[in-house]
Each structure stands twice: as structure tokens, then as C-alpha cells.
mmCIF file with all atom_site columns, C-alpha atoms in Angstrom:
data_model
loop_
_atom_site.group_PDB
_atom_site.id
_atom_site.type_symbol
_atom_site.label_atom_id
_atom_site.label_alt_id
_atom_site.label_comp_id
_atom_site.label_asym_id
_atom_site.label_entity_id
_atom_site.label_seq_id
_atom_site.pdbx_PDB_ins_code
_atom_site.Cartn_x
_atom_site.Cartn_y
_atom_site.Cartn_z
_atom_site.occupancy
_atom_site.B_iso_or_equiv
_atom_site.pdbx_formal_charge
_atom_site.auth_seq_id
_atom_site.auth_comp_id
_atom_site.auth_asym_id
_atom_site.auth_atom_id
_atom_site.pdbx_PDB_model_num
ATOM 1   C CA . UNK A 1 1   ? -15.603 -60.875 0.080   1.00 81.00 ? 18  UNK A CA 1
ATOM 2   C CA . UNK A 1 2   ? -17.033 -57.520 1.460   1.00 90.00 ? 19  UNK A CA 1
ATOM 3   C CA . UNK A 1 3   ? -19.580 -56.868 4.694   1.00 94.00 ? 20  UNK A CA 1
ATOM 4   C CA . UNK A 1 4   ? -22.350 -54.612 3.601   1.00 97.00 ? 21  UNK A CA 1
ATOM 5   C CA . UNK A 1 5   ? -24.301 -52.809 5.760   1.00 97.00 ? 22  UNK A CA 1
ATOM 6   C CA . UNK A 1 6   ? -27.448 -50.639 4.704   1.00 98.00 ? 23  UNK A CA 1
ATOM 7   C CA . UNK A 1 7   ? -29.356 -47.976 6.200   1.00 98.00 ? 24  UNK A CA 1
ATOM 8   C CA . UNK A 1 8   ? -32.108 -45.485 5.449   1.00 98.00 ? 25  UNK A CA 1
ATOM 9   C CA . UNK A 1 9   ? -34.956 -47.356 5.687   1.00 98.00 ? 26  UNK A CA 1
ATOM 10  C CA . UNK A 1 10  ? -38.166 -46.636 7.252   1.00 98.00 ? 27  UNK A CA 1
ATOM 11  C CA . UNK A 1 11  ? -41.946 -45.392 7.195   1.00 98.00 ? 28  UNK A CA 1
ATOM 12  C CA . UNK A 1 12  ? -43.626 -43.436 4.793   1.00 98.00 ? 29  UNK A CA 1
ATOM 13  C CA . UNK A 1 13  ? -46.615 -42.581 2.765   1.00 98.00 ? 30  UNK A CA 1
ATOM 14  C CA . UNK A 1 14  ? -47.458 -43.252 -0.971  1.00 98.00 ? 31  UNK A CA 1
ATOM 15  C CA . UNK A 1 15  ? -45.222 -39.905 -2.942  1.00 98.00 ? 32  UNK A CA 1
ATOM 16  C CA . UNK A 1 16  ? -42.693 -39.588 -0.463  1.00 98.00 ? 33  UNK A CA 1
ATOM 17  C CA . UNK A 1 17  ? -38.664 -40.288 -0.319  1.00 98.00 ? 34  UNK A CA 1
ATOM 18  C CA . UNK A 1 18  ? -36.454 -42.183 0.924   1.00 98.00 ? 35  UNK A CA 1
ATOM 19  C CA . UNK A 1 19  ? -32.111 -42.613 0.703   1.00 98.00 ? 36  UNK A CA 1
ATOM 20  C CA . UNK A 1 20  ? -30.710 -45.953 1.452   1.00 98.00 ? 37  UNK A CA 1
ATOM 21  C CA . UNK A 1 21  ? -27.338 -45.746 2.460   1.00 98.00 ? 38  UNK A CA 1
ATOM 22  C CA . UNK A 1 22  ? -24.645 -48.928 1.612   1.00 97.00 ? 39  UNK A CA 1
ATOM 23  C CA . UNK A 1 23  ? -21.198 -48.715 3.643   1.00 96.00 ? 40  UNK A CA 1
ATOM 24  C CA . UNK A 1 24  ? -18.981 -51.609 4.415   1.00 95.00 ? 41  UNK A CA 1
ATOM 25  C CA . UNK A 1 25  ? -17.073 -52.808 7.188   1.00 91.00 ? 42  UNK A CA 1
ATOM 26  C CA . UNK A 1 26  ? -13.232 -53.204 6.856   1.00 83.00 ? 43  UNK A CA 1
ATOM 27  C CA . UNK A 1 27  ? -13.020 -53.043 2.986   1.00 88.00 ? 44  UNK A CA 1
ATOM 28  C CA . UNK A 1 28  ? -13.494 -50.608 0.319   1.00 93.00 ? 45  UNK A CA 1
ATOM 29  C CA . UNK A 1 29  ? -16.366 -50.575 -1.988  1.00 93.00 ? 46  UNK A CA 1
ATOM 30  C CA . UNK A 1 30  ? -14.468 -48.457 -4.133  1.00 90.00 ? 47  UNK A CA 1
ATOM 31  C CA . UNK A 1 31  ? -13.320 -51.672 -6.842  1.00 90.00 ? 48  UNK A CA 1
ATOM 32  C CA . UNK A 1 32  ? -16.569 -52.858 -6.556  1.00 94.00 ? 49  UNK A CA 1
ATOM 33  C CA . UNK A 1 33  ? -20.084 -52.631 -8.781  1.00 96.00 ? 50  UNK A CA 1
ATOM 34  C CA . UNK A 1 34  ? -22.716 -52.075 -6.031  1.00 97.00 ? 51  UNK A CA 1
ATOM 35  C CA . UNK A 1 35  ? -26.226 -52.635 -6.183  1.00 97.00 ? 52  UNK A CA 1
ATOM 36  C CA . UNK A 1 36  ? -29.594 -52.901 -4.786  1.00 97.00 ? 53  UNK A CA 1
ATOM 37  C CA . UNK A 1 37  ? -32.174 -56.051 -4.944  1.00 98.00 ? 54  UNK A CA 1
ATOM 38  C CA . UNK A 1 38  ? -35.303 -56.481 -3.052  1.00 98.00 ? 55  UNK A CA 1
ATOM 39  C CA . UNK A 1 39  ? -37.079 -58.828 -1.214  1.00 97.00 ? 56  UNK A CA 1
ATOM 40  C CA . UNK A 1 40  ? -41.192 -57.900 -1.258  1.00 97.00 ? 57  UNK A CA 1
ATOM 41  C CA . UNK A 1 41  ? -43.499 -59.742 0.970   1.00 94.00 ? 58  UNK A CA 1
ATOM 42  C CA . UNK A 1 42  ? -44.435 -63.297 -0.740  1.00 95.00 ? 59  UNK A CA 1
ATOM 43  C CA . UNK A 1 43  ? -42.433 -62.483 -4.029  1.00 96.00 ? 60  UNK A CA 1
ATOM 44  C CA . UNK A 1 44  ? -39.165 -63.882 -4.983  1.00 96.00 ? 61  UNK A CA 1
ATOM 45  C CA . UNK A 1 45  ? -36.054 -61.137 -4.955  1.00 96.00 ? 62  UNK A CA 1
ATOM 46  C CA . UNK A 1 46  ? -35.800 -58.479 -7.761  1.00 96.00 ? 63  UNK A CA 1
ATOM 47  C CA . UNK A 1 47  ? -32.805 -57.279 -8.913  1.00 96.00 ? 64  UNK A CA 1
ATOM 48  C CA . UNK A 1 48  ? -32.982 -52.992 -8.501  1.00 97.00 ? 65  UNK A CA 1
ATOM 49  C CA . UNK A 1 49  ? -30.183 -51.238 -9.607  1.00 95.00 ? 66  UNK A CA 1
ATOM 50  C CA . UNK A 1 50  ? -26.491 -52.241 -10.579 1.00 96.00 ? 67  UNK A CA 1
ATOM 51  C CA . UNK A 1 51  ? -24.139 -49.076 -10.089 1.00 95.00 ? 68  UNK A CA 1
ATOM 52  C CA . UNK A 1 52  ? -20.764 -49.867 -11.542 1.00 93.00 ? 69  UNK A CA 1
ATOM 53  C CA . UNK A 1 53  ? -17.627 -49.221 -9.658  1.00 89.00 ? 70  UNK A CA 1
ATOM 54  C CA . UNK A 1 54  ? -17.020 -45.889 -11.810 1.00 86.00 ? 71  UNK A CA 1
ATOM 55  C CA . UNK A 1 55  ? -20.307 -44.589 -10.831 1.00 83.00 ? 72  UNK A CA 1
ATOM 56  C CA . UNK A 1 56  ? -22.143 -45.171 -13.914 1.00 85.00 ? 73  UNK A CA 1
ATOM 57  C CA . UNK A 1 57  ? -25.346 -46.298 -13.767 1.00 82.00 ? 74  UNK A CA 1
ATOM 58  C CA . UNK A 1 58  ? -25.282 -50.056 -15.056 1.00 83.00 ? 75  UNK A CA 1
ATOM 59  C CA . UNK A 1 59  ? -28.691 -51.303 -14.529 1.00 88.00 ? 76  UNK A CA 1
ATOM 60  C CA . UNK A 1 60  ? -32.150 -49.948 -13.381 1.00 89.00 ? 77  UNK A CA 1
ATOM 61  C CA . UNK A 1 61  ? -34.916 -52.223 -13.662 1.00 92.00 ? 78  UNK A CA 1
ATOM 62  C CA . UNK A 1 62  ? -38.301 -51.082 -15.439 1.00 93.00 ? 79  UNK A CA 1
ATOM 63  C CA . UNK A 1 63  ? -40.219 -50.767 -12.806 1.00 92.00 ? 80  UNK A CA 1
ATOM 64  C CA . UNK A 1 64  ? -38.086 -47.879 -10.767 1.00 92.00 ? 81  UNK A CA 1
ATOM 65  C CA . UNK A 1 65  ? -36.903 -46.045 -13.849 1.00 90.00 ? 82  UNK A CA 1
ATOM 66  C CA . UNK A 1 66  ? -37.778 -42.548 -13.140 1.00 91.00 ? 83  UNK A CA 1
ATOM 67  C CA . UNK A 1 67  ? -38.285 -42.800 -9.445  1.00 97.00 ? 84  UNK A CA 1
ATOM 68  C CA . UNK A 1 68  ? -35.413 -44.081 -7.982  1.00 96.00 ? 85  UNK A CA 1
ATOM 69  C CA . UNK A 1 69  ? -31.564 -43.109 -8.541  1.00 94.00 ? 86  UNK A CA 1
ATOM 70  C CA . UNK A 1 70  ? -28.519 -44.738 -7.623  1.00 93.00 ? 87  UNK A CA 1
ATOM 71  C CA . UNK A 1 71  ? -24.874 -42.983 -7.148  1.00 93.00 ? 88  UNK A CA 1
ATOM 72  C CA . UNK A 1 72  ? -21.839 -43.266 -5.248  1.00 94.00 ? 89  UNK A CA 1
ATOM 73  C CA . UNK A 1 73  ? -19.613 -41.743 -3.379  1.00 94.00 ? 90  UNK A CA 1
ATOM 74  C CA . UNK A 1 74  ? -16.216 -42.828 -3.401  1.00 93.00 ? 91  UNK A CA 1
ATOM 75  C CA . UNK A 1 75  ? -14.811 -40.505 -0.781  1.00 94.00 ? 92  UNK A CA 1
ATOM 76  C CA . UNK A 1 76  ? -17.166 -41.856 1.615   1.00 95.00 ? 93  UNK A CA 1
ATOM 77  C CA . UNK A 1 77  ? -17.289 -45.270 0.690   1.00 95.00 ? 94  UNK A CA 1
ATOM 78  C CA . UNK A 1 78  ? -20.971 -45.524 0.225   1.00 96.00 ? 95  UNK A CA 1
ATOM 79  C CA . UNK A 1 79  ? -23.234 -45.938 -2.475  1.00 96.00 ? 96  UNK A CA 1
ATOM 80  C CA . UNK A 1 80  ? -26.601 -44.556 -2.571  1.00 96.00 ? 97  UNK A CA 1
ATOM 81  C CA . UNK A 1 81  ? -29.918 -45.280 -3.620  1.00 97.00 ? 98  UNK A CA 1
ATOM 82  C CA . UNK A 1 82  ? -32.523 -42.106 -4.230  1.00 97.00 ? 99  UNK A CA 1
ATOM 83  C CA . UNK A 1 83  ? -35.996 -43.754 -4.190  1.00 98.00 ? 100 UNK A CA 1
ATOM 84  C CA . UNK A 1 84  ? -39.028 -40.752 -4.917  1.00 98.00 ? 101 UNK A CA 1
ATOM 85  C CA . UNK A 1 85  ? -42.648 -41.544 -6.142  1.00 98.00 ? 102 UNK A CA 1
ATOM 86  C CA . UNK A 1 86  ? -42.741 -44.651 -3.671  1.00 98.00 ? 103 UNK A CA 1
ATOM 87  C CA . UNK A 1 87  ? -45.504 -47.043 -3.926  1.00 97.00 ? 104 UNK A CA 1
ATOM 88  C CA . UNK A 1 88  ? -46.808 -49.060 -1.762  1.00 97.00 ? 105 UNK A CA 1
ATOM 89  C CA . UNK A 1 89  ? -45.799 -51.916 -3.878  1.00 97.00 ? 106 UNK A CA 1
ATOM 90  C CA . UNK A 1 90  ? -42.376 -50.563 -3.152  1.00 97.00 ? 107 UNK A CA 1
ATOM 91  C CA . UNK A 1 91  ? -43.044 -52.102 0.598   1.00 98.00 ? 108 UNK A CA 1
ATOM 92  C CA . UNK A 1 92  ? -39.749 -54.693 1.308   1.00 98.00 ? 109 UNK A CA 1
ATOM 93  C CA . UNK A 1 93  ? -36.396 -55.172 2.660   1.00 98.00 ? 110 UNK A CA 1
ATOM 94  C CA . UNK A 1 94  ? -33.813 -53.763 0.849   1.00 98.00 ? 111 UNK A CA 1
ATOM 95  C CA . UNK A 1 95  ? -30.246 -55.295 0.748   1.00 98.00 ? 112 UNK A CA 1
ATOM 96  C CA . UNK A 1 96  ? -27.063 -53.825 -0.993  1.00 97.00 ? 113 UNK A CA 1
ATOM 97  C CA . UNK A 1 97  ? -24.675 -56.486 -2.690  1.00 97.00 ? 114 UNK A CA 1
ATOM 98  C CA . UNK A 1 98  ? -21.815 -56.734 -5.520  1.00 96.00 ? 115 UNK A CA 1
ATOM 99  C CA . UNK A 1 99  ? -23.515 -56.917 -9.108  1.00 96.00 ? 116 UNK A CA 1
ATOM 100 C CA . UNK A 1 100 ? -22.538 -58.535 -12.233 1.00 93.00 ? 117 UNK A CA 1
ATOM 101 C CA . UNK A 1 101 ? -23.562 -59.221 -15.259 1.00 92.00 ? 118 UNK A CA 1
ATOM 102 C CA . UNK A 1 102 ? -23.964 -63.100 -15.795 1.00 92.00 ? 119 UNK A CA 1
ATOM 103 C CA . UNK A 1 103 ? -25.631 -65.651 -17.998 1.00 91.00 ? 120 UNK A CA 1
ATOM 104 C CA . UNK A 1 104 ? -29.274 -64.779 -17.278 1.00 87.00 ? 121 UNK A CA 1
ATOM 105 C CA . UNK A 1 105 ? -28.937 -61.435 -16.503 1.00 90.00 ? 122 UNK A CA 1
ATOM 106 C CA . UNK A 1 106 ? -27.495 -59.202 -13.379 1.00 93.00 ? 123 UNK A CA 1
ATOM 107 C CA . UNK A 1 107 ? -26.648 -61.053 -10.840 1.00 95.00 ? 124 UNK A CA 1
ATOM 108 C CA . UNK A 1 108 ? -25.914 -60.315 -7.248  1.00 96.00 ? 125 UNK A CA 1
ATOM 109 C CA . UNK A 1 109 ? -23.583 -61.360 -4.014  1.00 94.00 ? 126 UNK A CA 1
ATOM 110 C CA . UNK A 1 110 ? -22.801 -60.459 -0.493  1.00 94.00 ? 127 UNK A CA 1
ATOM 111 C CA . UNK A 1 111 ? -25.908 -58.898 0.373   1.00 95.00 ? 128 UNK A CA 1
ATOM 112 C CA . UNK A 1 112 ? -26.024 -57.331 3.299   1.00 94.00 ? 129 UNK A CA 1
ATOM 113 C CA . UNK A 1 113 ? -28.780 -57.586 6.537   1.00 96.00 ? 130 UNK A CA 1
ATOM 114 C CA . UNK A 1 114 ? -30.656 -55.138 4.769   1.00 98.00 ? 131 UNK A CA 1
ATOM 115 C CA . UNK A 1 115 ? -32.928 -51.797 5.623   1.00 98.00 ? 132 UNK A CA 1
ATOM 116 C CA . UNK A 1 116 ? -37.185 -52.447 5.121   1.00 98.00 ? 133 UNK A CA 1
ATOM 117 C CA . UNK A 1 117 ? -39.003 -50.371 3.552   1.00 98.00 ? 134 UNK A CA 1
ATOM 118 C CA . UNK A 1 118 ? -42.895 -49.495 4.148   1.00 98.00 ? 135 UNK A CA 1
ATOM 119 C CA . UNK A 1 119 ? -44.729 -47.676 1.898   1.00 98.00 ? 136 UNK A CA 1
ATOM 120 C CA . UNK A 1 120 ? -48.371 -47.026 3.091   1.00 97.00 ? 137 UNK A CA 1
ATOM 121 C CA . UNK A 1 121 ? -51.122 -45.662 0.793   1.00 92.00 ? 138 UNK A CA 1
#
């Protein structure tokens, strides 16, 4: 099991950028496919991005291709994820976790405390 912690959250308006940041503590990430899910006010989670633990790009879901862009960074243990063009319907908390592909689809574990995100318009 691996502690993630995220970071890079904050405030801004409709257009603008933000970079989460996902570290852990005590472990590498390194051997590990990393991605983001999201939790928006009254909706059930949505799976984001699934970065696998080469740095290739597993899974984006439809509705941030083109605005948002995950990498890693091995020598820093982190793994990143660019967000531009944010909506407002981009407003939640944001948690980093393992990723896999299962039975129904990518599915994720060990989420961290997560990082919110507000969008305002």
C-alpha cells in the first residue's frame, strides 16, 4: 500500500490553470500506475486520468481530453496533472490513487486526502 498526498489546488476563474501535484510518503511511486479521480459536489466520483508507471498516458476521460495533461516525474517521485481551459464544472476535490484496468473499466485505490478545486465563472 502507498500514502498519497496531493497538492496544487486552489481558486480560480473560468480559462485559467492549475498543476496538481501527487507525492507519497515513505514509498516510491515509481512501480506504480498513478492517477487522478474526482469527487464533484452531489455527483458520484469520476475516474480522470490513469498515467502508467512508464509515463505513458493510459487513460484520459472524454470530458478533459484537450485540457488537462498528466505526466510524471520519476526523479522526483511525483506525478502531475496539467489542468487548462477549467470550467466551472471542473469545481471538486481532487484525489491521486493507483489505477488499473479492471472488469468495468479503470479502477482506482489508495486515494489520497485530496486538493479541491474551485472554478468560478
Amino acid at each position: 500500500q502507498v500514502q498519497l498526498v496531493e497538492s496544487g489546488g486552489g481558486s480560480v476563474q473560468a480559462g485559467g490553470s492549475l498543476r496538481l501535484s501527487c507525492t507519497s510518503r515513505g514509498s516510491s511511486l515509481n512501480d506504480y500506475a498513478i492517477g487522478w479521480v474526482r469527487q464533484r459536489p452531489g455527483k458520484q466520483s469520476e475516474g480522470v486520468s490513469c498515467i502508467n508507471s512508464s509515463g505513458g498516458n493510459a487513460f484520459s476521460a472524454d470530458f478533459v481530453k484537450g485540457r488537462f495533461t498528466g505526466s510524471r516525474d520519476k526523479a522526483k517521485n511525483a506525478v502531475y496533472l496539467q489542468m487548462d481551459r477549467l470550467k466551472s464544472e471542473d469545481t471538486g476535490m481532487y484525489y491521486c490513487a493507483t489505477c488499473w484496468y479492471g472488469v468495468g473499466g479503470y479502477e482506482y485505490e489508495d486515494r489520497g486526502q485530496g486538493t479541491q478545486v474551485t472554478v468560478s465563472s
